[in-house]
Amino acid sequence: MSQTTERSDSDSESDSSREEEEEAPPTVKIPTRKTEVPSAVPVKFQAVIKYHTDQGFRPLLCAFRNLQWRDFANRGRWHMFWANVANARALFQPGQRYYFNDDQLVNHYQSCYQLSRKDNMTKNIKKFRMEMAHLKDPIGKKDRHGNFLYLDLIAPTYLLPFDFNTFLTDFKKNGGLYIVKPCSGSQGQGIFLVNQLDQAKRWQEKALAEIAACVQDNEGYQGYLISRYIANPLLIDGKKFDLRIYILVTSFKPLRCYYYRQGFCRFCATRYSPDVGNIDDKFMHLTNVAVQKQKKGYNRSHGNKWSLKAFRLYMERVYGRGKIDSLFDKIFWMIVQSLRSVQSLMDNDRHCYEMYGYDCLIDAHLKPWLLEINASPSLEDSTPVDRVIKTSLLSDTMRMALYERCPHLLGMKEKRPDASDMPLGDYEILYLEEPAPKLTPAERVKKANLGRYGSTSGPLQAPPLAPQDRPRWNSM
Amino acid sequence: MLHCVIPQPKRSATHPPPRPHLSDQPFYGFRNSIRQHIDAKTKVTSQKTTALGRSISKSTPTTTTSSTSNRYRPSLANPPRPKAKLILKAKPEAAVKAPINTVGCGDAAPKEPACKKPTVDRSNRRLLRPYRRSLPLLPLLTRSYPALSVRLLNQSVRREKTGRLERLLQAHLEPAANAVKWAWPNESTLQAHVDFLNIRWRLQLEKALARAAAGSSSAGTLHRQRTLEESRFMWSSWASLDDVSLFQDQLRDIEPLYTLKDLTKRIMEFPVPEEWCADSSATAKSNISYWLHCPLPLPDWDELRGTFVELSPLYDNYCADYFEEDYKEVQDARDGRLNRVLKRRDVLSAVKLCRLGCSASNRDATWSLILRDKTQEEAQYKRLLAEFVRWEVFLDWVMLQSVMDTVGNAEQFFNFVTQMQQVMQLFQRDPAVVERLEVGLLLEPLGVEGEEADQNGDEPRHPKAVSDRTSPYPPNGVIPFHEMSMYAGPLAYVCIRTKPCYFMFREFYCRYFQFLHHLSTHPQSILPMYALFENLLHSREQSVWEHLRVKLAVHPAKYVVPWLTMAFSSFIEIDQLLVLWDRIVGFGDLRVLVLLALGIFILRGKVLLKCKTSREAGAVLSDILNVEVVPLLQLALFT
């Protein structure tokens, strides 16, 4: 025990740079930002919290050190397991399921692939909006061309080889650029732009060949997605970019999610031009850091990353505050609806929480498009600023998860009813759904007859976020 | 006859006809009053110089402006001492001889290969070495620099030959230089000393500039007209100035002339008399200087609170806090008020509202209304662009490289590299800046000869050449330091296009930033501001002050001076920075920066007191990225 106190003392002094704001509260009543951890969280945790991780990223280890947790070192039981997806899912393997204690948390859901695989995400969102339209929910409204008004979250996307015919009709009708992605690829691998039908057909043949090989070898099939390329992205300094926003989901039923203030924009290194001749230039079209790093002259001091705060300031100057407020409202709407689309599919295990990295693109009309959801966003610290952001992101994430699931580990007897002791850190509340009321048996039967989402007036249906009810989404 | 061997640049047949270079004219930059004093003493020297065949009378400008002459009033009470004269005689000889032997492209040294590019001794960075306590003026001025550009060296040698500089300085510093122990009882002696240091600094910079030019691909040419192809190329690359690979040849050996670190060192090692730090034992050990007891008239707390009364918590200050509960409502009300003011172009009300902070969408309009005079801008911008295409200034390359290294690597600004390059390129050649410089220009800027006559006769002349044949070098009179473009970076968030951004930057520079990197006793400049900081910290947080100085031997200037010099640009986050600059524009007073620095020290005081080593204290003070401006200003002023 003496060892820990010693370490904590030296820690608090050496990483002073980011923390002394918290330590020295001004003496007058001064409006301050909520970056400080609320005083309800004691500096010293009552229990010794043991972590376990299978990753060695520096921000992760720094976060554990800042939280003053101990490595469980294969002795006893861990409280917090920061695992990769495969290891986390291995805990839930039928037959060899890990026996969780009440105070044990793991950072993935068993069925996180429902969001993180591109084909599943597309399928779920499509299904969700079909259902909303079917249920005559106001958010499922369509305009006279048959486009969804409020649920137009993703660009038209087709799964190869199965949706090839639908793709053909779309292609013949609209033409233009399409983008082919492998369903479970990451870091921009295997992404190509196509603008001609024979190219698309070649991908179709490839997908068919792969599926045949998979059937033969009895392996998992990867598959490809082809979706319309957003050819008019918003450009800053002539460069294409997308936003990376971190979302923490602590429970799907009821949906409780938070967004992190310190996201960033990831820029391409090359100026964008929509010319067909440039479709092979991945440095112009793909914003992934893993891709941009390969470019000669990649700048390691900023890594083409621009903080969301600076982005917002600049955009407010260019477009005015109203438009940017509504842009961010749209982005958060998109995120909440994408989470709602998988609400019923996720196993709502009380030992799980998840931090997603949302990638969204903004087009020239200031409409956000959902590109991809990462269940395990990159924790690499490519720049100094990156390391600071990701370290605080991870420690805030884990503290929030503990608050939601096992507050006694944080030294709290019970949560305050108004949630004023929430250790938000740099998180902001995105959407907190009311817990579903207990149903009487008769109501349960009625609900079962109504289908998954209940009737439009039923108690289980999440309210269609009216502007006045929405959380404050202007705040990034 | 020493003067006959001053080398002439060789004009070979293979080279293009000579383009206007640095002036051969002797240094003319002293004020009329001094000149009268000096001319009597240096008659002989002047005549000798005339014997070289270059007319001095032609070059002596009649345009020494009256505005500049007020700034610089040396006391002429004490005539120079004979002892000093002796030194003067002895030293310049070595100085004249040295370049002739080492730089082998003059007529005087025919045995050397004529067009040999002078080798550069890059390790020789003595020029930028900070000052010592003693006043080793002459050795410094007459040190021989092997790679010095011939023409520039001539110029500075002639300055020495005429002896005017030394006489001036001697006359100036007579009481101080000869005193065993320094004592500056009042502000004017401090002023004299600062002037002296400034002149020396400027000479050092000019020599560094000449050395850099000699070592680069431009081979000593500081200023020349571009050829037609080059002009076309530069015009086509105007929109892609961020692509430095276009200018690889020119940027090969470019290094910054001086950096923020050098500026900081200048202040930290400023030789102050010991009475100022009488109560300290720390200063005796180290050669760092404290400003606690300096004789400058500094404002007290009441005066500061009166000046910055709008910062008090009674007023509704806007601090860019998106996370406030009623953010939207407050913002809408504020924007409405500001919009009404902007609509009727009411500058006074705009200033008052600007003191409380502007929102991101209104900031451009408000600042423009307060600062900019838009009537001249269109014509000036066109002329500057034409000059960019037509003229190549050596400092362009230095600046291109600096912008790439500073703005190009900054997380907040890297998207605006092109815009910043354009802004800084225009800034380098704006003659309107030199007219508005108030501090730091004790010496006239280096002269560049105007074009005598154009080959065709109808080409546009260098604009300055029309009036008085010589124009300052660099055309804006400012020798840039490495981080200078960081001043302009935040303005990219305010003005979207290059033109407004440039004129905004020019206003900011001429009104505010020029005071931040020149030593002067002007109340807004860095020395009095830093002295004010030490005083305020001492009166407010004496324990922190003592702890830092005595226990840790940490000089607060090491951290505070860079903050002040850069006006916190790139030190704090951009939204907060603009909130701070709102106050600078609104109050027209740079001492807001001091208050913020003080606020940071108060906020971190407790942590600083816990620090046991200077390294820990450095860690506490080096990262101030997420400070909040308005609460800290209020904390510093009103608690």
CSV table of C-alpha atoms in Angstrom, one decimal, chain B residues 158-311:
chain,number,residue,atom,x,y,z
B,158,ARG,CA,32.2,52.5,-43.7
B,159,ARG,CA,30.0,53.0,-40.8
B,160,GLU,CA,32.8,52.1,-38.6
B,161,LYS,CA,35.3,54.2,-40.5
B,162,THR,CA,33.3,57.3,-40.2
B,163,GLY,CA,33.2,56.6,-36.6
B,164,ARG,CA,29.9,58.1,-36.2
B,165,LEU,CA,28.3,55.2,-34.6
B,166,GLU,CA,31.0,54.9,-31.9
B,167,ARG,CA,31.0,58.6,-31.2
B,168,LEU,CA,27.3,58.6,-30.9
B,169,LEU,CA,27.4,55.7,-28.5
B,170,GLN,CA,30.2,57.1,-26.6
B,171,ALA,CA,28.4,60.4,-26.2
B,172,HIS,CA,25.4,58.5,-25.2
B,173,LEU,CA,26.9,56.2,-22.7
B,174,GLU,CA,29.6,58.3,-21.2
B,175,PRO,CA,28.3,58.2,-17.7
B,176,ALA,CA,27.3,54.5,-17.8
B,177,ALA,CA,30.2,53.1,-19.6
B,178,ASN,CA,32.8,54.6,-17.3
B,179,ALA,CA,31.2,54.0,-14.1
B,180,VAL,CA,32.7,51.1,-12.1
B,181,LYS,CA,29.3,50.1,-10.9
B,182,TRP,CA,26.3,50.8,-13.1
B,183,ALA,CA,23.6,53.0,-11.8
B,184,TRP,CA,20.7,54.1,-13.8
B,185,PRO,CA,18.9,56.5,-11.6
B,186,ASN,CA,16.2,57.3,-14.1
B,187,GLU,CA,14.4,56.2,-17.1
B,188,SER,CA,16.3,58.1,-19.6
B,189,THR,CA,19.6,56.4,-18.9
B,190,LEU,CA,17.8,53.1,-19.2
B,191,GLN,CA,16.5,54.4,-22.5
B,192,ALA,CA,20.0,55.3,-23.6
B,193,HIS,CA,21.2,51.8,-22.7
B,194,VAL,CA,18.4,50.1,-24.5
B,195,ASP,CA,19.1,52.3,-27.5
B,196,PHE,CA,22.6,51.2,-27.4
B,197,LEU,CA,21.8,47.6,-27.2
B,198,ASN,CA,19.3,48.0,-30.0
B,199,ILE,CA,21.9,49.5,-32.3
B,200,ARG,CA,24.3,46.7,-31.6
B,201,TRP,CA,21.6,44.1,-32.1
B,202,ARG,CA,20.6,45.6,-35.4
B,203,LEU,CA,24.2,45.6,-36.6
B,204,GLN,CA,24.5,42.0,-35.6
B,205,LEU,CA,21.4,41.2,-37.4
B,206,GLU,CA,22.5,42.9,-40.5
B,207,LYS,CA,25.7,41.1,-40.5
B,208,ALA,CA,23.9,37.8,-39.9
B,209,LEU,CA,21.7,38.6,-42.8
B,210,ALA,CA,24.7,39.3,-45.0
B,211,ARG,CA,26.3,36.1,-44.0
B,212,ALA,CA,23.2,34.1,-44.6
B,213,ALA,CA,22.8,35.7,-48.0
B,214,ALA,CA,26.4,35.0,-48.9
B,215,GLY,CA,26.0,31.4,-47.9
B,216,SER,CA,22.8,30.8,-49.8
B,217,SER,CA,22.2,30.2,-53.5
B,218,SER,CA,21.6,33.9,-54.1
B,219,ALA,CA,25.3,34.4,-53.4
B,220,GLY,CA,25.1,37.6,-51.5
B,221,THR,CA,22.4,39.3,-53.5
B,222,LEU,CA,19.9,40.7,-51.2
B,223,HIS,CA,17.5,42.3,-53.5
B,224,ARG,CA,17.2,42.0,-57.2
B,225,GLN,CA,14.7,42.2,-60.1
B,226,ARG,CA,13.4,38.8,-61.3
B,227,THR,CA,13.9,37.8,-64.8
B,228,LEU,CA,10.8,37.4,-67.0
B,229,GLU,CA,10.8,33.6,-66.6
B,230,GLU,CA,11.2,33.9,-62.9
B,231,SER,CA,8.4,36.4,-62.7
B,232,ARG,CA,6.1,34.1,-64.6
B,233,PHE,CA,7.1,31.2,-62.5
B,234,MET,CA,6.5,33.1,-59.2
B,235,TRP,CA,3.1,34.3,-60.5
B,236,SER,CA,2.1,30.8,-61.4
B,237,SER,CA,3.2,29.5,-58.0
B,238,TRP,CA,1.5,32.3,-56.0
B,239,ALA,CA,-1.4,29.9,-55.2
B,240,SER,CA,0.9,27.0,-54.3
B,241,LEU,CA,3.5,28.7,-52.1
B,242,ASP,CA,3.0,25.9,-49.6
B,243,ASP,CA,4.7,23.5,-51.9
B,244,VAL,CA,8.4,24.2,-51.0
B,245,SER,CA,9.6,21.6,-53.4
B,246,LEU,CA,9.2,24.2,-56.1
B,247,PHE,CA,11.9,26.3,-54.5
B,248,GLN,CA,14.3,23.6,-53.5
B,249,ASP,CA,17.3,25.4,-55.0
B,250,GLN,CA,16.7,28.6,-53.2
B,251,LEU,CA,15.9,27.1,-49.9
B,252,ARG,CA,18.9,24.8,-49.7
B,253,ASP,CA,21.0,26.5,-47.1
B,254,ILE,CA,18.5,28.8,-45.6
B,255,GLU,CA,18.5,29.2,-41.8
B,256,PRO,CA,16.5,31.5,-39.6
B,257,LEU,CA,18.4,34.7,-38.7
B,258,TYR,CA,17.2,34.7,-35.2
B,259,THR,CA,14.6,33.0,-33.2
B,260,LEU,CA,12.3,33.4,-30.2
B,261,LYS,CA,14.9,31.9,-28.1
B,262,ASP,CA,17.4,34.5,-28.9
B,263,LEU,CA,14.9,37.2,-28.1
B,264,THR,CA,14.2,35.6,-24.8
B,265,LYS,CA,17.8,35.3,-24.0
B,266,ARG,CA,18.3,39.0,-24.8
B,267,ILE,CA,15.9,39.9,-22.0
B,268,MET,CA,17.0,37.3,-19.6
B,269,GLU,CA,20.6,38.4,-19.9
B,270,PHE,CA,20.0,42.0,-20.1
B,271,PRO,CA,22.7,43.7,-18.1
B,272,VAL,CA,20.9,45.4,-15.2
B,273,PRO,CA,22.5,47.1,-12.3
B,274,GLU,CA,22.8,45.2,-9.1
B,275,GLU,CA,20.7,47.7,-7.1
B,276,TRP,CA,17.7,46.4,-8.9
B,277,CYS,CA,18.1,43.0,-7.4
B,278,ALA,CA,19.6,44.2,-4.1
B,279,ASP,CA,17.5,41.8,-2.1
B,280,SER,CA,18.4,38.7,-4.0
B,281,SER,CA,21.3,36.4,-3.5
B,282,ALA,CA,20.4,34.4,-6.6
B,283,THR,CA,21.4,37.0,-9.1
B,284,ALA,CA,24.8,37.2,-7.7
B,285,LYS,CA,25.5,33.7,-8.7
B,286,SER,CA,23.9,33.6,-12.1
B,287,ASN,CA,24.0,36.2,-14.8
B,288,ILE,CA,20.3,36.4,-15.2
B,289,SER,CA,18.6,39.7,-14.5
B,290,TYR,CA,15.5,40.7,-12.7
B,291,TRP,CA,13.4,43.7,-13.3
B,292,LEU,CA,11.8,44.2,-10.0
B,293,HIS,CA,13.3,47.5,-9.1
B,294,CYS,CA,13.7,49.1,-12.5
B,295,PRO,CA,13.1,52.8,-12.8
B,296,LEU,CA,10.3,52.5,-15.4
B,297,PRO,CA,7.0,54.1,-14.5
B,298,LEU,CA,4.8,51.1,-14.0
B,299,PRO,CA,1.1,51.1,-13.3
B,300,ASP,CA,-0.2,50.0,-10.0
B,301,TRP,CA,-3.1,47.7,-9.3
B,302,ASP,CA,-5.7,50.5,-9.1
B,303,GLU,CA,-4.6,51.9,-12.4
B,304,LEU,CA,-4.7,48.5,-14.1
B,305,ARG,CA,-8.2,47.8,-12.6
B,306,GLY,CA,-9.3,51.2,-13.9
B,307,THR,CA,-8.0,50.5,-17.4
B,308,PHE,CA,-9.4,47.1,-17.7
B,309,VAL,CA,-12.6,47.7,-15.8
B,310,GLU,CA,-14.7,45.8,-18.4
B,311,LEU,CA,-12.9,42.6,-17.5
